[in-house]
């Protein structure tokens, strides 16, 4: 089975929750950005990453706004379930922007990145320009979607589409090229469900959108959260 959860921000206790106990060997957990375990390369951090990579299920994450992108970009790039990914360790991978993965027969389009709301506090210490998606990454996404005739089963992102901001009760402080791109995807692509993190809430927005935070939801059968 495939499961989805939201921003972890480096909290390993999330993997010890009661909800995680339902994941079995061979299952896949996808995290909707702000993974947060790749930050300072400390001995403790490396130990935690090895623990995650040795879990019985696969763990995959899109990047969010709280990752060390200089470190993340140094990991080996591999092909994983039909798309490009960074292999972190063991069963742990980073899903690269604009890639389409086939997992358990389902096509999943992944696109991480976004904008830090705490940019003013972090810009001189631990903020990376790579958090904001580039035009080239968007073009690659468009080309990859064209290969599958703009049809995927699921979409996984960190940022929500900007048009959902009123439903979420949050503001989009800065309009990025990614926001316009996501609106184009809504119009041009056929997909069953779209999951995103960022907002730190668990909420279903009819008919196809799901904000996820600390829930662990089953990809196929979810109706509302």
XYZ file of C-alpha atoms in Angstrom:
225
model
C 0.000 0.000 0.000
C 0.960 3.648 -0.410
C 0.495 6.087 2.454
C 0.790 9.884 2.619
C 1.759 12.162 5.479
C 2.805 15.788 5.870
C 5.668 17.922 7.151
C 7.938 16.148 9.649
C 10.565 18.824 10.364
C 13.055 16.234 11.560
C 10.824 14.745 14.276
C 11.686 11.044 14.399
C 8.900 10.462 16.921
C 6.475 10.692 13.994
C 7.749 7.298 12.820
C 6.847 5.821 16.211
C 3.212 6.925 16.167
C 0.323 4.494 16.345
C -0.678 5.378 12.786
C 2.697 4.279 11.433
C 2.216 0.781 12.801
C -0.147 -0.041 9.939
C 2.671 0.185 7.384
C 4.059 -3.190 6.396
C 7.119 -4.451 4.574
C 7.006 -3.326 0.949
C 4.622 -0.429 1.621
C 5.611 3.116 0.663
C 5.255 6.254 2.786
C 5.369 9.565 0.880
C 6.042 12.779 2.828
C 4.715 16.044 1.378
C 7.786 18.197 1.994
C 9.645 19.679 4.969
C 11.206 16.292 5.661
C 13.767 18.136 7.791
C 16.144 15.262 8.557
C 18.816 16.548 6.150
C 19.974 19.698 7.872
C 23.380 19.752 9.593
C 25.121 16.416 8.866
C 25.664 15.758 12.566
C 26.449 12.290 13.863
C 22.982 12.144 15.413
C 21.350 13.173 12.125
C 23.248 10.511 10.162
C 22.188 7.914 12.727
C 18.531 8.925 12.408
C 18.696 8.823 8.594
C 20.078 5.279 8.786
C 17.202 4.294 11.085
C 14.691 5.676 8.589
C 16.419 3.956 5.673
C 16.290 0.641 7.556
C 12.555 0.754 8.219
C 10.610 -2.187 6.785
C 8.737 0.101 4.381
C 9.970 2.529 1.732
C 10.126 6.230 2.640
C 10.032 8.877 -0.098
C 9.740 12.640 0.299
C 9.361 15.717 -1.834
C 11.435 18.637 -0.610
C 9.780 21.520 1.157
C 11.068 24.856 2.444
C 13.023 23.497 5.416
C 15.727 21.318 3.890
C 19.474 21.843 3.508
C 19.522 21.894 -0.285
C 23.319 22.072 -0.514
C 23.472 18.704 1.243
C 20.453 17.259 -0.543
C 21.885 17.989 -3.989
C 25.042 15.978 -3.213
C 23.244 12.663 -2.844
C 23.515 10.119 -5.659
C 20.878 10.489 -8.358
C 19.197 7.221 -9.296
C 16.207 6.000 -11.259
C 13.454 5.009 -8.864
C 10.140 3.592 -10.069
C 10.507 5.326 -13.433
C 11.639 8.774 -12.284
C 14.778 10.519 -11.072
C 15.406 10.483 -7.330
C 18.176 11.097 -4.809
C 19.114 7.961 -2.910
C 19.633 8.990 0.713
C 20.213 5.637 2.396
C 18.599 2.204 2.428
C 14.904 2.475 1.562
C 14.904 6.293 1.818
C 14.734 8.471 -1.309
C 14.091 12.096 -2.256
C 11.554 12.532 -5.065
C 12.905 15.124 -7.486
C 10.783 17.918 -8.925
C 8.672 17.219 -11.958
C 9.191 13.462 -11.983
C 6.509 10.843 -12.521
C 6.819 7.590 -10.568
C 4.864 4.391 -11.028
C 4.233 2.745 -7.666
C 1.901 -0.235 -7.363
C 0.629 0.556 -10.860
C -0.279 4.158 -9.986
C 1.307 7.145 -11.728
C 2.382 9.785 -9.204
C 3.579 13.253 -10.221
C 5.851 14.842 -7.601
C 6.918 18.457 -7.280
C 8.553 19.846 -4.145
C 9.779 23.269 -3.143
C 8.057 26.522 -2.370
C 8.515 29.674 -0.322
C 9.552 29.996 3.335
C 7.214 32.202 5.307
C 10.084 32.719 7.792
C 12.478 33.874 5.080
C 13.336 37.128 6.882
C 14.477 35.191 9.958
C 16.463 32.531 8.090
C 17.920 34.243 5.036
C 21.318 34.952 6.618
C 21.741 31.580 8.328
C 19.907 28.552 6.987
C 17.915 29.500 3.903
C 18.692 28.202 0.399
C 17.640 29.705 -2.910
C 17.038 26.171 -4.220
C 13.841 25.950 -2.185
C 12.113 27.942 -4.906
C 11.479 25.898 -8.071
C 13.152 27.078 -11.240
C 11.744 27.713 -14.690
C 13.787 24.778 -16.026
C 12.231 22.425 -13.471
C 8.776 23.569 -14.515
C 9.595 23.034 -18.195
C 10.870 19.528 -17.424
C 7.622 18.853 -15.568
C 5.543 19.997 -18.524
C 7.533 17.714 -20.827
C 7.186 14.731 -18.477
C 3.442 15.255 -18.162
C 3.121 15.486 -21.941
C 4.688 12.027 -22.255
C 1.757 10.578 -20.286
C -0.800 12.761 -22.096
C -1.293 14.874 -18.963
C -2.859 11.952 -17.129
C -1.624 10.793 -13.729
C -3.363 9.137 -10.817
C -2.044 11.316 -7.999
C -0.139 14.561 -7.475
C 2.155 15.136 -4.488
C 3.487 18.641 -3.736
C 4.611 20.738 -0.797
C 2.950 24.007 -1.805
C -0.812 24.013 -2.335
C -2.319 25.516 -5.456
C -2.820 29.223 -4.751
C -6.510 29.017 -5.650
C -7.120 26.934 -2.503
C -5.926 29.602 -0.078
C -9.427 30.710 0.932
C -10.465 27.119 1.633
C -7.356 26.605 3.755
C -7.653 29.822 5.728
C -4.042 30.749 4.958
C -2.453 33.488 2.910
C -0.131 33.032 -0.039
C 2.307 35.811 0.775
C 4.370 35.593 -2.373
C 3.183 34.539 -5.780
C 5.742 32.322 -7.471
C 5.962 30.841 -10.917
C 5.069 27.532 -9.284
C 1.651 28.921 -8.306
C 0.775 29.720 -11.907
C 2.127 26.325 -12.944
C -0.074 24.504 -10.425
C -3.126 26.369 -11.684
C -2.243 25.234 -15.212
C -1.990 21.637 -13.982
C -5.483 21.847 -12.476
C -6.839 22.953 -15.849
C -4.785 20.751 -18.179
C -4.219 17.495 -16.315
C -6.474 14.630 -15.409
C -5.749 13.347 -11.890
C -7.652 11.593 -9.147
C -6.288 13.331 -6.025
C -3.764 16.019 -5.106
C -1.962 15.919 -1.745
C 0.146 18.725 -0.277
C 1.803 19.675 3.015
C 2.914 23.197 3.952
C -0.176 24.320 5.914
C 0.188 22.046 8.974
C -3.444 20.970 8.852
C -5.344 17.834 7.871
C -8.172 18.927 5.620
C -10.144 17.665 2.630
C -11.061 20.282 0.032
C -13.684 18.870 -2.366
C -13.393 17.403 -4.800
C -9.758 16.366 -5.249
C -7.476 18.157 -2.801
C -6.042 17.050 0.535
C -3.923 19.045 2.959
C -1.989 16.590 5.127
C 0.077 17.159 8.234
C 0.333 14.511 10.952
C -2.292 12.107 9.617
C -1.050 8.995 7.822
C -3.572 8.337 5.080
C -3.939 5.503 2.619
C -3.566 6.833 -0.903
C -6.220 4.794 -2.699
C -9.185 4.718 -0.389
C -9.255 8.082 1.335
C -12.492 10.046 0.973
C -11.978 12.767 3.582
C -9.635 13.663 6.426
